[in-house]
Coordinates of C-alpha atoms and ligand atoms in Angstrom, one line a residue:
M20 CA 6.6 37.5 -2.3
N21 CA 3.2 35.9 -2.2
N22 CA 2.1 33.4 0.4
R23 CA 2.6 30.5 -1.9
Q24 CA 6.2 31.5 -2.4
K25 CA 6.7 32.1 1.3
A26 CA 5.4 28.6 2.0
L27 CA 7.7 27.1 -0.6
E28 CA 10.6 29.0 0.8
Y29 CA 9.7 28.0 4.4
A30 CA 9.8 24.3 3.4
Q31 CA 13.2 24.8 1.8
T32 CA 14.7 26.3 4.9
M33 CA 13.1 23.7 7.2
Q34 CA 14.5 20.7 5.3
E35 CA 16.9 19.7 8.1
S36 CA 14.2 20.0 10.8
F37 CA 11.7 18.1 8.7
L38 CA 14.2 15.3 8.3
E39 CA 14.9 15.2 12.0
Q40 CA 11.2 15.0 12.8
L41 CA 10.7 12.2 10.2
K42 CA 13.5 10.3 11.9
T43 CA 11.7 10.3 15.2
F44 CA 8.5 9.1 13.5
V45 CA 10.3 6.3 11.7
H46 CA 12.0 5.4 15.0
I47 CA 8.7 4.1 16.4
P48 CA 8.2 0.4 15.5
S49 CA 4.5 0.7 14.8
I50 CA 4.0 -2.8 13.3
S51 CA 0.2 -3.2 13.2
T52 CA 0.3 -7.0 12.8
D53 CA 2.4 -7.5 16.0
P54 CA 0.3 -7.7 19.1
E55 CA 3.4 -6.8 21.2
K56 CA 3.6 -3.4 19.5
K57 CA 0.5 -1.9 20.9
A58 CA 2.5 0.8 22.8
A59 CA 4.4 1.7 19.6
M60 CA 1.1 2.0 17.7
Q61 CA -0.1 4.4 20.3
A62 CA 3.2 6.3 20.2
A63 CA 3.0 6.7 16.4
A64 CA -0.6 7.9 16.7
E65 CA 0.5 10.4 19.3
W66 CA 3.5 11.6 17.2
I67 CA 0.9 12.7 14.6
T68 CA -1.6 14.2 17.0
T69 CA 1.2 16.3 18.6
K70 CA 2.2 17.6 15.2
L71 CA -1.4 18.4 14.3
K72 CA -2.0 20.2 17.6
D73 CA 1.2 22.2 17.2
L74 CA -0.1 23.4 13.9
G75 CA -3.3 24.6 15.6
L76 CA -5.6 22.1 13.9
N77 CA -9.0 21.5 15.5
E78 CA -10.8 18.4 16.7
V79 CA -7.4 16.6 16.9
A80 CA -8.1 13.2 18.4
V81 CA -6.9 9.6 18.6
I82 CA -10.2 7.9 17.9
P83 CA -10.5 4.3 19.1
T84 CA -11.7 1.5 16.9
E85 CA -12.0 -2.2 17.5
G86 CA -8.3 -2.4 16.5
H87 CA -5.7 0.4 16.2
P88 CA -7.0 3.9 16.5
V89 CA -7.5 6.5 13.7
V90 CA -5.9 9.9 14.1
Y91 CA -8.2 12.8 13.0
G92 CA -7.6 16.5 12.8
E93 CA -9.0 19.3 10.8
C94 CA -8.7 22.9 9.8
R95 CA -11.9 24.4 8.4
C96 CA -9.8 27.5 8.1
A97 CA -9.6 28.2 4.4
N98 CA -9.3 31.8 3.3
R99 CA -12.6 31.6 1.5
P100 CA -16.0 30.2 2.7
D101 CA -16.5 28.3 -0.5
A102 CA -13.1 26.7 -0.6
P103 CA -13.0 23.0 -1.2
T104 CA -12.1 20.5 1.5
V105 CA -9.3 17.9 1.1
L106 CA -9.3 14.8 3.2
I107 CA -5.7 13.6 3.6
Y108 CA -5.6 9.9 4.0
G109 CA -2.6 8.1 5.4
H110 CA -1.5 5.2 7.6
Y111 CA 0.9 5.2 10.5
D112 CA 1.4 1.5 10.7
V113 CA 4.2 -0.3 9.0
Q114 CA 5.0 -3.9 7.9
P115 CA 7.2 -6.1 10.0
S116 CA 10.9 -5.6 9.5
E117 CA 12.0 -9.3 9.4
P118 CA 14.4 -10.8 8.3
D119 CA 16.3 -8.2 10.4
D120 CA 19.7 -9.7 9.6
L121 CA 19.4 -8.5 6.0
W122 CA 19.2 -4.9 7.0
H123 CA 22.4 -2.9 6.8
S124 CA 21.3 -0.7 9.7
P125 CA 18.6 -1.5 12.3
P126 CA 15.1 -1.2 10.7
F127 CA 13.9 1.3 13.3
E128 CA 17.0 3.4 13.7
A129 CA 16.2 5.8 10.8
T130 CA 19.7 5.9 9.3
L131 CA 20.9 8.4 6.8
R132 CA 23.2 7.0 4.0
G133 CA 23.9 9.1 1.0
E134 CA 20.7 10.7 -0.2
N135 CA 18.5 8.1 1.4
L136 CA 16.9 7.6 4.8
Y137 CA 16.8 3.9 5.7
G138 CA 14.1 2.5 8.0
R139 CA 10.9 0.5 8.0
G140 CA 8.1 2.8 7.0
A141 CA 10.4 5.6 5.7
S142 CA 8.8 5.3 2.3
D143 CA 5.6 3.3 3.1
M144 CA 4.3 5.6 4.3
K145 CA 5.6 7.6 7.3
G146 CA 7.6 9.8 4.9
Q147 CA 4.4 10.5 2.9
V148 CA 2.3 11.2 6.0
A149 CA 5.0 13.6 7.2
A150 CA 5.3 15.3 3.8
S151 CA 1.6 16.0 3.9
I152 CA 1.8 17.4 7.4
F153 CA 4.9 19.5 6.6
A154 CA 3.2 20.9 3.5
V155 CA 0.3 22.0 5.6
E156 CA 2.7 23.4 8.2
S157 CA 4.6 25.4 5.5
I158 CA 1.3 27.0 4.3
L159 CA -0.1 27.7 7.8
K160 CA 3.1 29.3 9.0
N161 CA 2.9 31.7 6.1
G162 CA -0.7 32.6 5.8
N163 CA -4.1 31.0 5.5
M164 CA -4.9 27.6 4.0
P165 CA -6.2 27.8 0.5
V166 CA -8.4 24.7 1.2
N167 CA -10.0 23.2 4.2
I168 CA -8.0 20.2 5.5
K169 CA -9.0 17.0 7.3
F170 CA -6.5 14.3 8.2
M171 CA -7.6 10.7 8.6
I172 CA -4.5 8.6 9.4
E173 CA -5.3 5.0 10.2
G174 CA -3.2 2.3 11.9
E175 CA -4.3 -0.8 10.1
E176 CA -3.6 -0.4 6.4
E177 CA -0.9 -3.0 6.3
I178 CA -3.3 -5.6 7.7
G179 CA -6.2 -4.8 5.4
S180 CA -7.9 -1.9 7.3
P181 CA -10.3 -4.3 9.1
N182 CA -12.0 -1.5 11.0
L183 CA -11.8 1.5 8.6
N184 CA -15.0 0.8 6.7
S185 CA -17.1 0.9 9.9
F186 CA -15.2 4.0 11.0
M187 CA -16.0 5.7 7.8
E188 CA -19.7 4.5 7.9
S189 CA -20.1 6.0 11.4
H190 CA -18.2 9.3 10.7
K191 CA -19.6 10.2 7.3
E192 CA -20.3 13.8 8.3
L193 CA -16.9 14.3 10.0
L194 CA -15.2 13.0 6.9
A195 CA -17.3 15.0 4.3
C196 CA -14.9 16.5 1.7
D197 CA -14.5 17.3 -2.0
V198 CA -11.6 15.0 -2.6
A199 CA -9.2 12.7 -0.8
L200 CA -5.5 13.1 -1.2
N201 CA -3.9 9.7 -0.9
P202 CA -0.1 9.8 -1.0
D203 CA 0.3 6.1 -0.3
S204 CA 1.3 5.3 -3.9
G205 CA 4.6 6.1 -5.5
M206 CA 6.7 7.3 -8.4
I207 CA 8.2 5.2 -11.2
A208 CA 11.5 7.0 -10.9
A209 CA 12.9 10.1 -9.4
D210 CA 12.7 12.0 -12.6
L211 CA 9.1 10.7 -13.4
P212 CA 6.5 12.4 -11.3
T213 CA 3.6 9.9 -11.2
I214 CA -0.2 10.0 -10.6
T215 CA -1.7 6.6 -9.9
Y216 CA -5.2 6.1 -11.4
A217 CA -5.9 2.5 -10.7
L218 CA -5.1 0.0 -7.9
R219 CA -5.4 -3.7 -7.7
G220 CA -7.6 -5.3 -5.1
L221 CA -6.5 -8.0 -2.7
A222 CA -8.0 -11.3 -1.4
Y223 CA -5.8 -13.1 1.1
F224 CA -6.1 -16.7 2.4
E225 CA -4.4 -19.3 4.5
I226 CA -4.6 -22.9 3.3
R227 CA -4.0 -25.7 5.7
V228 CA -3.5 -29.3 4.8
Y229 CA -3.7 -31.9 7.6
G230 CA -2.3 -35.4 7.2
P231 CA -1.4 -37.8 10.1
E232 CA -2.3 -37.0 13.7
H233 CA 1.3 -36.2 14.5
D234 CA 4.6 -36.1 12.8
L235 CA 5.7 -39.6 11.6
H236 CA 9.0 -41.3 11.0
S237 CA 9.5 -41.0 7.3
G238 CA 11.1 -44.4 7.1
L239 CA 8.4 -46.3 8.9
F240 CA 5.6 -44.5 7.1
G241 CA 7.1 -43.0 3.9
G242 CA 5.3 -44.7 1.0
V243 CA 2.0 -45.4 2.9
V244 CA 1.0 -41.9 4.1
H245 CA 0.4 -38.9 1.8
N246 CA 2.8 -36.2 2.9
P247 CA 0.7 -33.0 3.5
A248 CA 3.7 -30.8 2.3
Q249 CA 3.7 -32.6 -1.0
V250 CA -0.1 -32.3 -1.3
L251 CA 0.1 -28.6 -0.6
C252 CA 2.8 -28.0 -3.1
E253 CA 0.9 -29.9 -5.8
L254 CA -2.2 -27.9 -5.0
I255 CA -0.3 -24.6 -5.3
A256 CA 1.5 -25.7 -8.4
G257 CA -1.9 -26.4 -10.0
M258 CA -3.1 -22.9 -9.4
H259 CA -1.3 -21.6 -12.6
D260 CA -1.4 -23.2 -16.0
Q261 CA 1.3 -23.4 -18.7
D262 CA 0.5 -19.9 -19.9
G263 CA 0.7 -18.4 -16.4
R264 CA -3.0 -18.1 -16.1
I265 CA -4.8 -18.7 -12.8
T266 CA -6.9 -21.9 -12.8
L267 CA -9.4 -21.1 -10.1
P268 CA -12.8 -21.8 -11.6
G269 CA -14.4 -18.6 -12.9
F270 CA -11.5 -16.5 -11.8
Y271 CA -11.3 -14.4 -15.0
D272 CA -15.1 -14.2 -15.6
R273 CA -15.4 -10.6 -14.4
V274 CA -12.0 -9.3 -15.4
R275 CA -12.5 -6.0 -17.2
H276 CA -10.6 -5.9 -20.5
L277 CA -8.1 -3.2 -21.4
S278 CA -9.1 -1.0 -24.3
A279 CA -6.7 -0.7 -27.2
E280 CA -6.2 3.0 -26.3
E281 CA -5.2 2.2 -22.7
R282 CA -2.8 -0.5 -23.8
A283 CA -1.2 2.0 -26.1
E284 CA -0.9 4.6 -23.2
L285 CA 0.5 2.0 -20.8
A286 CA 3.0 0.9 -23.5
K287 CA 4.6 4.4 -23.3
L288 CA 5.6 3.9 -19.6
P289 CA 9.3 3.0 -19.2
M290 CA 8.5 -0.3 -17.5
D291 CA 9.6 -3.0 -19.8
E292 CA 11.2 -6.4 -19.1
E293 CA 14.6 -4.8 -18.4
Y294 CA 13.1 -2.4 -15.9
Y295 CA 11.6 -5.3 -13.9
K296 CA 14.7 -7.4 -14.1
R297 CA 16.8 -4.5 -12.8
Q298 CA 14.4 -3.9 -10.0
T299 CA 14.3 -7.5 -8.9
G300 CA 17.5 -9.2 -9.9
V301 CA 15.6 -12.2 -11.4
P302 CA 17.2 -13.9 -14.5
A303 CA 13.9 -13.8 -16.4
L304 CA 10.3 -12.6 -15.8
Y305 CA 7.2 -14.7 -15.4
G306 CA 3.6 -14.1 -16.0
E307 CA 0.5 -14.4 -18.0
K308 CA 1.0 -15.0 -21.7
G309 CA -0.2 -12.3 -24.1
F310 CA 0.4 -9.3 -21.8
T311 CA 3.3 -6.9 -21.2
P312 CA 4.8 -6.6 -17.7
V313 CA 3.1 -3.2 -17.1
E314 CA -0.2 -4.7 -18.1
R315 CA 0.3 -7.8 -16.0
V316 CA 1.1 -5.7 -12.9
G317 CA -1.5 -3.0 -13.4
A318 CA -4.4 -4.5 -15.2
R319 CA -4.3 -8.3 -14.8
P320 CA -4.9 -10.3 -11.7
S321 CA -2.2 -12.4 -10.1
L322 CA -1.9 -15.1 -7.4
D323 CA 1.1 -15.5 -5.1
V324 CA 2.3 -17.7 -2.3
N325 CA 3.4 -15.3 0.4
G326 CA 4.7 -17.9 2.7
I327 CA 4.8 -21.6 3.1
Y328 CA 5.5 -23.8 6.1
S329 CA 5.6 -27.5 6.9
G330 CA 7.7 -29.9 9.0
F331 CA 11.3 -29.5 9.9
T332 CA 13.1 -26.4 8.8
G333 CA 15.8 -26.2 11.5
Q334 CA 19.5 -26.8 11.2
G335 CA 20.7 -30.3 10.2
Q336 CA 18.3 -33.1 9.3
K337 CA 15.3 -34.8 10.7
T338 CA 13.6 -37.6 9.0
V339 CA 9.9 -36.9 9.4
I340 CA 6.6 -36.8 7.6
P341 CA 5.0 -33.6 8.9
S342 CA 1.5 -33.8 10.2
W343 CA 0.4 -30.6 8.5
A344 CA 1.4 -27.9 6.0
M345 CA 0.2 -24.4 5.5
A346 CA 0.5 -21.6 2.9
K347 CA -0.5 -18.0 2.8
V348 CA -1.9 -17.3 -0.6
S349 CA -3.0 -14.0 -1.9
T350 CA -4.6 -12.8 -5.1
R351 CA -4.3 -9.3 -6.6
L352 CA -7.5 -8.4 -8.3
V353 CA -8.7 -6.0 -11.0
P354 CA -12.0 -4.4 -11.8
D355 CA -14.7 -5.9 -11.8
Q356 CA -13.6 -9.0 -9.8
D357 CA -15.4 -9.5 -6.5
P358 CA -12.9 -10.2 -3.8
A359 CA -15.5 -12.2 -1.8
A360 CA -16.1 -14.4 -4.8
V361 CA -12.5 -15.5 -4.9
F362 CA -13.0 -17.3 -1.6
D363 CA -15.6 -19.5 -3.3
Q364 CA -13.5 -20.0 -6.3
L365 CA -10.5 -21.1 -4.2
Q366 CA -12.8 -23.4 -2.2
Q367 CA -14.2 -24.9 -5.3
Y368 CA -10.7 -25.5 -6.6
L369 CA -9.7 -27.2 -3.4
M370 CA -12.8 -29.4 -3.4
E371 CA -12.1 -30.5 -6.9
K372 CA -8.3 -31.0 -6.5
A373 CA -7.5 -32.0 -3.0
P374 CA -6.9 -35.7 -2.6
K375 CA -9.0 -37.8 -0.2
T376 CA -5.8 -38.7 1.7
V377 CA -5.8 -35.4 3.6
R378 CA -8.1 -33.0 5.3
W379 CA -7.9 -29.3 4.5
E380 CA -9.1 -25.9 5.6
L381 CA -9.4 -22.6 3.9
I382 CA -9.2 -19.4 6.0
Q383 CA -10.2 -16.0 4.6
M384 CA -8.0 -13.1 5.7
S385 CA -8.5 -9.6 4.5
Y386 CA -10.0 -8.5 1.2
G387 CA -10.4 -5.3 -0.6
A388 CA -11.6 -4.4 -4.1
A389 CA -9.7 -2.9 -7.0
S390 CA -10.4 0.7 -7.9
I391 CA -10.1 3.2 -10.8
S392 CA -10.0 6.9 -10.1
D393 CA -11.3 9.7 -12.2
I394 CA -8.3 11.4 -13.7
H395 CA -10.5 14.2 -14.9
H396 CA -11.2 15.3 -11.3
P397 CA -10.2 18.9 -10.8
A398 CA -7.9 17.8 -8.0
T399 CA -6.0 15.6 -10.4
Q400 CA -5.5 18.6 -12.6
A401 CA -4.3 20.6 -9.6
L402 CA -1.8 17.9 -8.7
A403 CA -0.6 17.6 -12.3
S404 CA 0.2 21.3 -12.5
A405 CA 1.9 21.1 -9.1
F406 CA 4.2 18.4 -10.5
L407 CA 4.8 20.5 -13.6
S408 CA 5.9 23.5 -11.4
V409 CA 8.3 21.4 -9.3
W410 CA 9.6 18.8 -11.7
G411 CA 9.4 20.9 -14.8
K412 CA 7.4 18.2 -16.6
P413 CA 3.9 16.8 -16.3
P414 CA 3.3 13.6 -14.5
V415 CA 2.8 10.2 -16.1
Y416 CA -0.4 8.3 -15.2
K417 CA 0.0 4.7 -14.1
R418 CA -1.9 1.8 -12.9
E419 CA -0.5 0.4 -9.7
G420 CA -0.2 -3.3 -8.8
G421 CA -0.4 -2.7 -5.1
S422 CA -3.6 -2.3 -3.1
I423 CA -5.0 0.5 -1.1
P424 CA -8.6 -0.8 -0.5
V425 CA -9.6 2.5 1.2
V426 CA -9.7 4.1 -2.2
G427 CA -12.6 1.9 -3.5
N428 CA -14.2 1.9 0.0
M429 CA -14.2 5.7 0.1
Q430 CA -15.8 5.9 -3.3
R431 CA -18.5 3.5 -2.1
I432 CA -19.0 4.7 1.5
L433 CA -18.3 8.5 1.3
G434 CA -18.8 9.0 -2.4
V435 CA -15.4 10.6 -2.6
E436 CA -12.7 10.3 -5.3
S437 CA -9.1 10.0 -4.4
V438 CA -6.2 11.6 -6.1
L439 CA -3.3 9.2 -5.6
T440 CA 0.4 10.0 -5.6
G441 CA 3.4 9.6 -3.4
F442 CA 7.1 10.4 -3.3
G443 CA 8.5 7.0 -2.8
L444 CA 10.4 5.3 -5.6
S445 CA 9.9 1.8 -7.0
D446 CA 13.3 0.8 -5.7
D447 CA 12.5 1.8 -2.1
N448 CA 12.3 -1.8 -1.0
I449 CA 8.9 -1.3 0.7
H450 CA 7.9 -4.4 2.7
G451 CA 11.4 -5.7 2.2
P452 CA 14.7 -5.3 4.0
N453 CA 16.5 -1.9 3.7
E454 CA 13.4 0.1 3.0
K455 CA 14.5 3.7 2.2
L456 CA 13.3 7.1 1.2
H457 CA 15.0 9.2 -1.4
L458 CA 15.3 12.6 0.4
P459 CA 15.7 14.9 -2.6
T460 CA 12.5 13.5 -4.1
W461 CA 10.8 13.7 -0.7
Y462 CA 11.7 17.4 -0.4
K463 CA 10.3 18.0 -3.9
G464 CA 7.2 16.1 -2.8
I465 CA 6.6 18.6 0.0
Q466 CA 6.9 21.5 -2.5
T467 CA 4.5 19.7 -4.8
L468 CA 1.9 19.3 -2.1
I469 CA 2.2 23.0 -1.2
H470 CA 1.5 23.8 -4.9
F471 CA -1.3 21.3 -5.0
F472 CA -3.2 22.9 -2.1
Y473 CA -2.8 26.3 -3.6
N474 CA -3.8 25.1 -7.1
Y475 CA -6.8 23.3 -5.9
G476 CA -7.9 26.1 -3.7
E477 CA -7.6 28.6 -6.5
Q478 CA -9.6 26.6 -8.9
R479 CA -12.9 27.9 -7.8
Ligands
LIG258 N1 1.5 1.8 0.0 C1 1.2 0.4 -0.2 C2 0.6 0.1 -1.6 C3 1.4 0.7 -2.7 C4 2.7 0.5 -2.8 C5 0.7 1.4 -3.7 C6 3.4 1.1 -3.9 C7 1.4 2.0 -4.7 C8 2.8 1.9 -4.8 C9 0.3 -0.1 0.8 O1 0.7 0.3 2.1 C10 0.3 -1.6 0.9 O2 1.3 -2.2 0.9 N2 -0.9 -2.1 0.9 C11 -1.1 -3.5 1.0 C12 -2.5 -3.6 1.2 C13 -3.0 -4.9 1.9 C14 -2.4 -5.2 3.1 C15 -4.5 -4.7 2.0 C16 -0.6 -4.3 -0.2 O3 -0.7 -3.8 -1.3 O4 -0.1 -5.4 0.0
LIG259 MN1 1.3 2.2 2.3

């Protein structure tokens, strides 16, 4: 039996142990946006460092940033001096779990039901980080690494990686590599191994509309004061036209058009109207006229209200005109839109549309650009044949609607391409209640990564 086979076998026999270890990782409530979870963030970072140290990796460190730290570890231990280096990117932070009462088991309990492990972060992306570590472990316990490995696991992805660019700028040499493996994407379905080659960007805002100095009696003042909740709703409603197009001035100016060939390729993916209706439970889909669902998600920009607040939302009734209203609004962007320009476009829109009866404020939150990855990179080929070995079929290539700004930032700052994959499924409820990880797919994912490291190492 060769070392590759030994590693694959090791991963098989270790399944139960891997699962137990993943549970302890998911157990840690590492919510990056919650200031009260600092200790948990540290604990999650330490969970990784302990694993990396146990594997005998070098330079293992929790490197502080202005925000949550980055975990680093490396093994310049490939069996050949000219072996390539893979930088494994991941994030140990997770989204908040609320609304907690919709979870069937507590979000940080890591509960096994059927073939799934339920818990916040199980799929996005502690399961994926763990799968990468376990694949490296399986190889190291059964021989030498076929490639050099560097881990860079951040703690702020879910809040827009505010400190990762400066981290990469100041650690260029440490992070030097031939390719980044980014398992933060996912699969279309359990029987459809998937490589992601494009991601949308993100620009996130808060809009505040201020009316009267304080809440007013709606009987004494209704009819003479413009209700800020109404104003905000009208502003939001005006951000899309009848055709589902976004009305911010200049918004589409730099949107790159899809080629006929790419449209034909995307049309082959099994992601039609029915697919999205099944995934979401909505009675009908919505979106920009003239484009299919898969095009709208992968290659067209979108704008969404993420949350909206104003006035009285408690039990019972209270007759009041709220003094202010706010909404969190985000846009998903495609090449070659400039995320920073969207701020100006939204500001322009508000200047044109907001009535003189209120004051308003626009706050810029995180932003990151869209990216397209080179699917002809040798690492992509290595991953594709890894999928073929484990799933018995080649992967499909998809554009992803979600955002992983580090991919574009790595291209820009480190000059490094990413190969994007992941072993979460599109019905994993990431960012929602009852997030889960499909374990049979996850185990196959570990096998796939073992093949990937060998394939890539053997390429040259
Ligand atoms: N892993 C997701 C993005 C993703 C999900 C890619 C599914 C492909 C398939 C990532 O953790 C995420 O949620 N990112 C945020 C980024 C933002 C906060 C900058 C997103 O897309 O909302
Ligand atoms: Mn993620």
